[in-house]
Amino acid sequence: MENNDEFDSLDKTSKKKNKSKIRKAWILALCLLAFGTTLYSEIEGQWLSSFARTIGNVSYFSVSIMVALAGIFGTIFYLVWGAISDNLRTNRGRRIPIILIGMVATAGLMIFFISTTYFLLLLFIGGFLLAITSNMFHVTNKSLIGDLIPIEKRGRINSILFIFTNMGSMTVWIPAIILLPEGTETFSREVHSIFIGGGALLLVIVGIVVTLLVKEPKINTPPRNWLHDLKKLLNRKEMMQHKDFLRLFVAMLFLIMSQYAFTPFLLIL
């Protein structure tokens, strides 16, 4: 009996260690996602616009159209991918497959973007396709935090993720300041290729590593029709029942609009 009790005790200790390792892997994966999504946002908001304007010789007005289209389609597919991922059931979970596909597809489109200077192609990739693929990991990244981290630990984890978010921004901006030649206001095509192509490579690496680190807990509830969920989300009467959420939504909408009214032009003014 004593030997059995000792074995049970060791078994419980081993299980606790395994759980601890899994949680550490999850936290590392979320940190990488925070880094990767911010890195892409900075490249999308600055370097894609700069490439279109200075290398593609696209007018400021046309760049504005590209940014506006990306915002419109991005908003639509942010909701679409959220509804789809809620109802996806795979061996790797609900969010991870969409994150991996989104990051790899986005990386490929970034390479395609810098391979052409044809305006309609730049507009189609930057204003439409990237808005679809990038939101595959933008929305599921945030949902994954709620799926993996208990409520009582989310404040602490979000503080750590904030650090990695800033690291993603610094990875883009510090080298940009260093590489800007003296006496010029624009970057060469080679520098654009380094930043956009390098960002694409990092996205693929982040997507693969996160997929290896995280196997999401199984969901016992059966999937629903994602279109039904989307319609329910957009139901005005139901939204009015959650007034605090509605106020926060409107406030965040104006905050994001004010931010993106000028940030895409910082490198090309």
mmCIF file of C-alpha atoms in Angstrom:
data_model
loop_
_atom_site.group_PDB
_atom_site.id
_atom_site.type_symbol
_atom_site.label_atom_id
_atom_site.label_comp_id
_atom_site.label_asym_id
_atom_site.label_seq_id
_atom_site.Cartn_x
_atom_site.Cartn_y
_atom_site.Cartn_z
ATOM 1 C CA MET A 1 0.000 0.000 0.000
ATOM 2 C CA GLU A 2 2.805 2.398 0.886
ATOM 3 C CA ASN A 3 4.472 1.754 -2.469
ATOM 4 C CA ASN A 4 1.191 2.380 -4.264
ATOM 5 C CA ASP A 5 0.675 5.638 -2.360
ATOM 6 C CA GLU A 6 4.186 6.739 -3.232
ATOM 7 C CA PHE A 7 3.594 5.889 -6.885
ATOM 8 C CA ASP A 8 0.322 7.863 -6.877
ATOM 9 C CA SER A 9 2.101 10.821 -5.295
ATOM 10 C CA LEU A 10 4.848 10.758 -7.938
ATOM 11 C CA ASP A 11 2.236 10.424 -10.667
ATOM 12 C CA LYS A 12 0.375 13.498 -9.401
ATOM 13 C CA THR A 13 3.629 15.483 -9.211
ATOM 14 C CA SER A 14 4.478 14.467 -12.774
ATOM 15 C CA LYS A 15 1.050 15.572 -13.987
ATOM 16 C CA LYS A 16 1.449 18.938 -12.265
ATOM 17 C CA LYS A 17 4.830 19.444 -13.952
ATOM 18 C CA ASN A 18 3.359 18.547 -17.342
ATOM 19 C CA LYS A 19 0.526 21.025 -16.827
ATOM 20 C CA SER A 20 3.053 23.691 -15.842
ATOM 21 C CA LYS A 21 5.091 23.013 -18.982
ATOM 22 C CA ILE A 22 2.002 23.190 -21.158
ATOM 23 C CA ARG A 23 0.988 26.525 -19.667
ATOM 24 C CA LYS A 24 4.483 27.931 -20.140
ATOM 25 C CA ALA A 25 4.359 26.824 -23.774
ATOM 26 C CA TRP A 26 0.985 28.533 -24.156
ATOM 27 C CA ILE A 27 2.310 31.768 -22.671
ATOM 28 C CA LEU A 28 5.339 31.654 -24.971
ATOM 29 C CA ALA A 29 3.030 31.080 -27.950
ATOM 30 C CA LEU A 30 0.831 34.037 -26.979
ATOM 31 C CA CYS A 31 3.930 36.230 -26.601
ATOM 32 C CA LEU A 32 5.098 35.239 -30.080
ATOM 33 C CA LEU A 33 1.637 35.987 -31.465
ATOM 34 C CA ALA A 34 1.630 39.420 -29.799
ATOM 35 C CA PHE A 35 5.035 40.096 -31.359
ATOM 36 C CA GLY A 36 4.053 38.767 -34.799
ATOM 37 C CA THR A 37 0.687 40.511 -35.089
ATOM 38 C CA THR A 38 2.150 43.870 -34.052
ATOM 39 C CA LEU A 39 5.088 43.408 -36.410
ATOM 40 C CA TYR A 40 2.674 42.842 -39.282
ATOM 41 C CA SER A 41 0.455 45.782 -38.273
ATOM 42 C CA GLU A 42 3.447 48.129 -38.330
ATOM 43 C CA ILE A 43 4.598 46.815 -41.715
ATOM 44 C CA GLU A 44 1.082 46.996 -43.146
ATOM 45 C CA GLY A 45 0.428 50.472 -41.776
ATOM 46 C CA GLN A 46 3.773 51.961 -42.817
ATOM 47 C CA TRP A 47 5.870 49.952 -45.245
ATOM 48 C CA LEU A 48 3.178 48.763 -47.644
ATOM 49 C CA SER A 49 1.915 52.330 -48.027
ATOM 50 C CA SER A 50 5.477 53.600 -48.413
ATOM 51 C CA PHE A 51 6.249 50.984 -51.075
ATOM 52 C CA ALA A 52 3.112 51.858 -53.050
ATOM 53 C CA ARG A 53 3.854 55.593 -52.877
ATOM 54 C CA THR A 54 7.626 55.782 -53.373
ATOM 55 C CA ILE A 55 8.432 52.620 -55.358
ATOM 56 C CA GLY A 56 5.125 52.118 -57.152
ATOM 57 C CA ASN A 57 4.816 55.883 -57.718
ATOM 58 C CA VAL A 58 1.181 55.758 -56.622
ATOM 59 C CA SER A 59 -0.498 59.057 -55.706
ATOM 60 C CA TYR A 60 -1.362 59.952 -52.118
ATOM 61 C CA PHE A 61 -5.044 59.726 -53.011
ATOM 62 C CA SER A 62 -4.615 56.191 -54.372
ATOM 63 C CA VAL A 63 -2.718 55.146 -51.237
ATOM 64 C CA SER A 64 -5.645 56.512 -49.210
ATOM 65 C CA ILE A 65 -8.040 54.371 -51.255
ATOM 66 C CA MET A 66 -5.914 51.271 -50.607
ATOM 67 C CA VAL A 67 -5.799 51.958 -46.855
ATOM 68 C CA ALA A 68 -9.549 52.678 -46.729
ATOM 69 C CA LEU A 69 -10.410 49.457 -48.589
ATOM 70 C CA ALA A 70 -8.158 47.483 -46.250
ATOM 71 C CA GLY A 71 -10.021 48.984 -43.298
ATOM 72 C CA ILE A 72 -13.453 48.181 -44.741
ATOM 73 C CA PHE A 73 -12.703 44.599 -45.775
ATOM 74 C CA GLY A 74 -10.625 44.075 -42.637
ATOM 75 C CA THR A 75 -13.610 44.971 -40.453
ATOM 76 C CA ILE A 76 -15.884 42.599 -42.367
ATOM 77 C CA PHE A 77 -13.504 39.652 -42.242
ATOM 78 C CA TYR A 78 -12.579 40.323 -38.629
ATOM 79 C CA LEU A 79 -16.167 39.375 -37.797
ATOM 80 C CA VAL A 80 -16.269 36.534 -40.333
ATOM 81 C CA TRP A 81 -13.122 34.803 -39.066
ATOM 82 C CA GLY A 82 -14.278 35.218 -35.478
ATOM 83 C CA ALA A 83 -17.541 33.416 -36.259
ATOM 84 C CA ILE A 84 -15.778 30.703 -38.289
ATOM 85 C CA SER A 85 -13.128 30.015 -35.641
ATOM 86 C CA ASP A 86 -15.779 29.752 -32.902
ATOM 87 C CA ASN A 87 -17.345 26.866 -34.792
ATOM 88 C CA LEU A 88 -14.258 25.121 -36.160
ATOM 89 C CA ARG A 89 -13.361 21.690 -34.754
ATOM 90 C CA THR A 90 -9.979 20.128 -35.612
ATOM 91 C CA ASN A 91 -7.342 17.997 -33.878
ATOM 92 C CA ARG A 92 -5.281 21.160 -33.263
ATOM 93 C CA GLY A 93 -8.230 23.171 -31.967
ATOM 94 C CA ARG A 94 -10.341 26.053 -33.247
ATOM 95 C CA ARG A 95 -7.901 28.948 -33.533
ATOM 96 C CA ILE A 96 -4.485 27.449 -34.321
ATOM 97 C CA PRO A 97 -5.248 26.171 -37.862
ATOM 98 C CA ILE A 98 -6.653 29.572 -38.848
ATOM 99 C CA ILE A 99 -3.665 31.372 -37.316
ATOM 100 C CA LEU A 100 -1.178 29.184 -39.217
ATOM 101 C CA ILE A 101 -2.980 29.448 -42.568
ATOM 102 C CA GLY A 102 -3.460 33.190 -42.107
ATOM 103 C CA MET A 103 0.192 33.867 -41.309
ATOM 104 C CA VAL A 104 1.551 31.750 -44.165
ATOM 105 C CA ALA A 105 -0.939 33.214 -46.676
ATOM 106 C CA THR A 106 -0.219 36.763 -45.497
ATOM 107 C CA ALA A 107 3.528 36.194 -45.824
ATOM 108 C CA GLY A 108 3.082 34.969 -49.392
ATOM 109 C CA LEU A 109 0.979 38.002 -50.303
ATOM 110 C CA MET A 110 3.577 40.352 -48.788
ATOM 111 C CA ILE A 111 6.230 38.854 -51.082
ATOM 112 C CA PHE A 112 3.855 39.168 -54.039
ATOM 113 C CA PHE A 113 3.187 42.812 -53.084
ATOM 114 C CA ILE A 114 6.853 43.848 -53.344
ATOM 115 C CA SER A 115 7.321 41.940 -56.612
ATOM 116 C CA THR A 116 5.166 44.375 -58.598
ATOM 117 C CA THR A 117 4.619 48.100 -59.056
ATOM 118 C CA TYR A 118 1.383 47.721 -61.022
ATOM 119 C CA PHE A 119 -1.191 49.837 -59.184
ATOM 120 C CA LEU A 120 -4.239 47.597 -59.633
ATOM 121 C CA LEU A 121 -2.311 44.619 -58.279
ATOM 122 C CA LEU A 122 -1.036 46.659 -55.320
ATOM 123 C CA LEU A 123 -4.593 47.824 -54.658
ATOM 124 C CA PHE A 124 -6.018 44.304 -54.917
ATOM 125 C CA ILE A 125 -3.386 42.769 -52.634
ATOM 126 C CA GLY A 126 -3.074 45.602 -50.109
ATOM 127 C CA GLY A 127 -6.701 46.693 -50.066
ATOM 128 C CA PHE A 128 -8.460 43.338 -50.284
ATOM 129 C CA LEU A 129 -6.459 40.087 -50.038
ATOM 130 C CA LEU A 130 -4.250 41.098 -47.097
ATOM 131 C CA ALA A 131 -7.318 42.416 -45.259
ATOM 132 C CA ILE A 132 -8.768 38.902 -45.498
ATOM 133 C CA THR A 133 -5.706 36.843 -44.573
ATOM 134 C CA SER A 134 -4.235 39.105 -41.869
ATOM 135 C CA ASN A 135 -7.470 39.076 -39.892
ATOM 136 C CA MET A 136 -7.273 35.296 -39.740
ATOM 137 C CA PHE A 137 -4.613 35.719 -37.049
ATOM 138 C CA HIS A 138 -5.602 39.139 -35.699
ATOM 139 C CA VAL A 139 -8.992 38.028 -34.378
ATOM 140 C CA THR A 140 -8.092 34.436 -33.437
ATOM 141 C CA ASN A 141 -4.999 35.651 -31.586
ATOM 142 C CA LYS A 142 -7.200 37.611 -29.179
ATOM 143 C CA SER A 143 -9.728 34.784 -28.839
ATOM 144 C CA LEU A 144 -6.934 32.339 -28.023
ATOM 145 C CA ILE A 145 -6.060 34.296 -24.875
ATOM 146 C CA GLY A 146 -9.544 33.674 -23.496
ATOM 147 C CA ASP A 147 -9.413 30.015 -24.534
ATOM 148 C CA LEU A 148 -6.084 29.240 -22.841
ATOM 149 C CA ILE A 149 -5.714 31.613 -19.885
ATOM 150 C CA PRO A 150 -8.014 31.576 -16.812
ATOM 151 C CA ILE A 151 -9.757 34.868 -15.994
ATOM 152 C CA GLU A 152 -7.791 35.412 -12.778
ATOM 153 C CA LYS A 153 -4.458 35.265 -14.661
ATOM 154 C CA ARG A 154 -5.340 37.308 -17.750
ATOM 155 C CA GLY A 155 -4.319 40.666 -16.281
ATOM 156 C CA ARG A 156 -0.805 39.432 -15.548
ATOM 157 C CA ILE A 157 -0.486 37.667 -18.906
ATOM 158 C CA ASN A 158 -1.752 40.714 -20.815
ATOM 159 C CA SER A 159 0.960 42.797 -19.132
ATOM 160 C CA ILE A 160 3.580 40.385 -20.488
ATOM 161 C CA LEU A 161 1.955 40.421 -23.928
ATOM 162 C CA PHE A 162 2.081 44.231 -23.916
ATOM 163 C CA ILE A 163 5.879 44.030 -23.655
ATOM 164 C CA PHE A 164 6.058 41.737 -26.688
ATOM 165 C CA THR A 165 3.666 44.030 -28.555
ATOM 166 C CA ASN A 166 6.124 46.892 -28.072
ATOM 167 C CA MET A 167 8.971 44.620 -29.135
ATOM 168 C CA GLY A 168 7.132 44.006 -32.411
ATOM 169 C CA SER A 169 6.928 47.763 -32.996
ATOM 170 C CA MET A 170 10.575 48.327 -32.096
ATOM 171 C CA THR A 171 11.674 45.549 -34.460
ATOM 172 C CA VAL A 172 10.233 47.615 -37.304
ATOM 173 C CA TRP A 173 11.065 51.157 -36.248
ATOM 174 C CA ILE A 174 14.563 51.006 -34.749
ATOM 175 C CA PRO A 175 16.172 49.466 -37.878
ATOM 176 C CA ALA A 176 14.146 51.898 -40.031
ATOM 177 C CA ILE A 177 15.727 54.865 -38.250
ATOM 178 C CA ILE A 178 19.191 53.316 -38.579
ATOM 179 C CA LEU A 179 18.809 52.495 -42.290
ATOM 180 C CA LEU A 180 17.380 55.863 -43.366
ATOM 181 C CA PRO A 181 20.165 57.494 -45.433
ATOM 182 C CA GLU A 182 21.225 61.019 -44.539
ATOM 183 C CA GLY A 183 19.813 63.782 -46.690
ATOM 184 C CA THR A 184 16.876 61.734 -48.015
ATOM 185 C CA GLU A 185 13.249 61.334 -47.015
ATOM 186 C CA THR A 186 12.560 58.014 -48.747
ATOM 187 C CA PHE A 187 13.819 54.442 -48.571
ATOM 188 C CA SER A 188 15.108 52.450 -51.529
ATOM 189 C CA ARG A 189 13.364 49.416 -52.995
ATOM 190 C CA GLU A 190 16.003 47.196 -51.383
ATOM 191 C CA VAL A 191 15.200 48.540 -47.907
ATOM 192 C CA HIS A 192 11.465 48.084 -48.502
ATOM 193 C CA SER A 193 12.161 44.502 -49.591
ATOM 194 C CA ILE A 194 14.226 43.853 -46.452
ATOM 195 C CA PHE A 195 11.476 45.037 -44.120
ATOM 196 C CA ILE A 196 8.471 43.572 -45.929
ATOM 197 C CA GLY A 197 10.234 40.332 -46.920
ATOM 198 C CA GLY A 198 11.833 39.968 -43.486
ATOM 199 C CA GLY A 199 8.451 40.524 -41.852
ATOM 200 C CA ALA A 200 6.951 37.825 -44.083
ATOM 201 C CA LEU A 201 9.640 35.355 -43.002
ATOM 202 C CA LEU A 202 9.078 36.138 -39.315
ATOM 203 C CA LEU A 203 5.325 35.635 -39.741
ATOM 204 C CA VAL A 204 5.871 32.139 -41.147
ATOM 205 C CA ILE A 205 8.264 31.272 -38.303
ATOM 206 C CA VAL A 206 5.822 32.552 -35.666
ATOM 207 C CA GLY A 207 2.931 30.628 -37.233
ATOM 208 C CA ILE A 208 4.861 27.341 -37.307
ATOM 209 C CA VAL A 209 6.282 27.687 -33.775
ATOM 210 C CA VAL A 210 2.893 28.618 -32.298
ATOM 211 C CA THR A 211 1.308 25.602 -34.008
ATOM 212 C CA LEU A 212 3.944 23.329 -32.458
ATOM 213 C CA LEU A 213 3.575 24.879 -28.995
ATOM 214 C CA VAL A 214 -0.208 24.891 -28.661
ATOM 215 C CA LYS A 215 -2.734 22.110 -28.841
ATOM 216 C CA GLU A 216 -5.956 23.710 -27.723
ATOM 217 C CA PRO A 217 -8.241 22.081 -25.140
ATOM 218 C CA LYS A 218 -11.077 20.100 -26.693
ATOM 219 C CA ILE A 219 -14.455 21.790 -27.061
ATOM 220 C CA ASN A 220 -17.341 19.567 -26.020
ATOM 221 C CA THR A 221 -20.106 21.655 -27.568
ATOM 222 C CA PRO A 222 -20.982 20.857 -31.200
ATOM 223 C CA PRO A 223 -20.258 23.488 -33.875
ATOM 224 C CA ARG A 224 -23.009 25.835 -35.006
ATOM 225 C CA ASN A 225 -23.618 27.441 -38.364
ATOM 226 C CA TRP A 226 -21.148 30.339 -38.436
ATOM 227 C CA LEU A 227 -23.455 32.400 -40.666
ATOM 228 C CA HIS A 228 -26.169 32.123 -38.020
ATOM 229 C CA ASP A 229 -23.697 33.322 -35.374
ATOM 230 C CA LEU A 230 -22.679 36.225 -37.594
ATOM 231 C CA LYS A 231 -26.286 37.305 -38.103
ATOM 232 C CA LYS A 232 -26.880 37.063 -34.361
ATOM 233 C CA LEU A 233 -23.805 39.206 -33.705
ATOM 234 C CA LEU A 234 -25.089 41.906 -36.060
ATOM 235 C CA ASN A 235 -28.592 41.871 -34.586
ATOM 236 C CA ARG A 236 -29.244 45.457 -33.478
ATOM 237 C CA LYS A 237 -31.747 44.521 -30.763
ATOM 238 C CA GLU A 238 -29.318 42.109 -29.157
ATOM 239 C CA MET A 239 -26.486 44.644 -29.324
ATOM 240 C CA MET A 240 -28.658 47.229 -27.555
ATOM 241 C CA GLN A 241 -29.016 44.854 -24.611
ATOM 242 C CA HIS A 242 -25.255 45.101 -23.995
ATOM 243 C CA LYS A 243 -24.900 48.866 -23.633
ATOM 244 C CA ASP A 244 -21.495 48.831 -21.938
ATOM 245 C CA PHE A 245 -20.072 46.777 -24.786
ATOM 246 C CA LEU A 246 -21.704 49.095 -27.325
ATOM 247 C CA ARG A 247 -20.138 52.179 -25.702
ATOM 248 C CA LEU A 248 -16.723 50.506 -25.665
ATOM 249 C CA PHE A 249 -17.162 49.443 -29.297
ATOM 250 C CA VAL A 250 -17.973 52.997 -30.449
ATOM 251 C CA ALA A 251 -15.090 54.462 -28.422
ATOM 252 C CA MET A 252 -12.606 51.951 -29.865
ATOM 253 C CA LEU A 253 -13.951 52.602 -33.361
ATOM 254 C CA PHE A 254 -13.191 56.325 -33.111
ATOM 255 C CA LEU A 255 -9.807 55.646 -31.494
ATOM 256 C CA ILE A 256 -8.726 53.325 -34.313
ATOM 257 C CA MET A 257 -10.114 55.661 -36.994
ATOM 258 C CA SER A 258 -8.175 58.612 -35.581
ATOM 259 C CA GLN A 259 -4.985 56.557 -35.365
ATOM 260 C CA TYR A 260 -5.125 55.223 -38.923
ATOM 261 C CA ALA A 261 -6.109 58.587 -40.371
ATOM 262 C CA PHE A 262 -2.425 59.574 -40.334
ATOM 263 C CA THR A 263 -0.133 56.672 -39.351
ATOM 264 C CA PRO A 264 0.001 55.061 -42.841
ATOM 265 C CA PHE A 265 1.591 58.274 -44.139
ATOM 266 C CA LEU A 266 4.350 58.683 -41.533
ATOM 267 C CA LEU A 267 7.030 57.204 -43.805
ATOM 268 C CA ILE A 268 5.888 58.934 -46.991
ATOM 269 C CA LEU A 269 4.986 62.492 -45.970
#
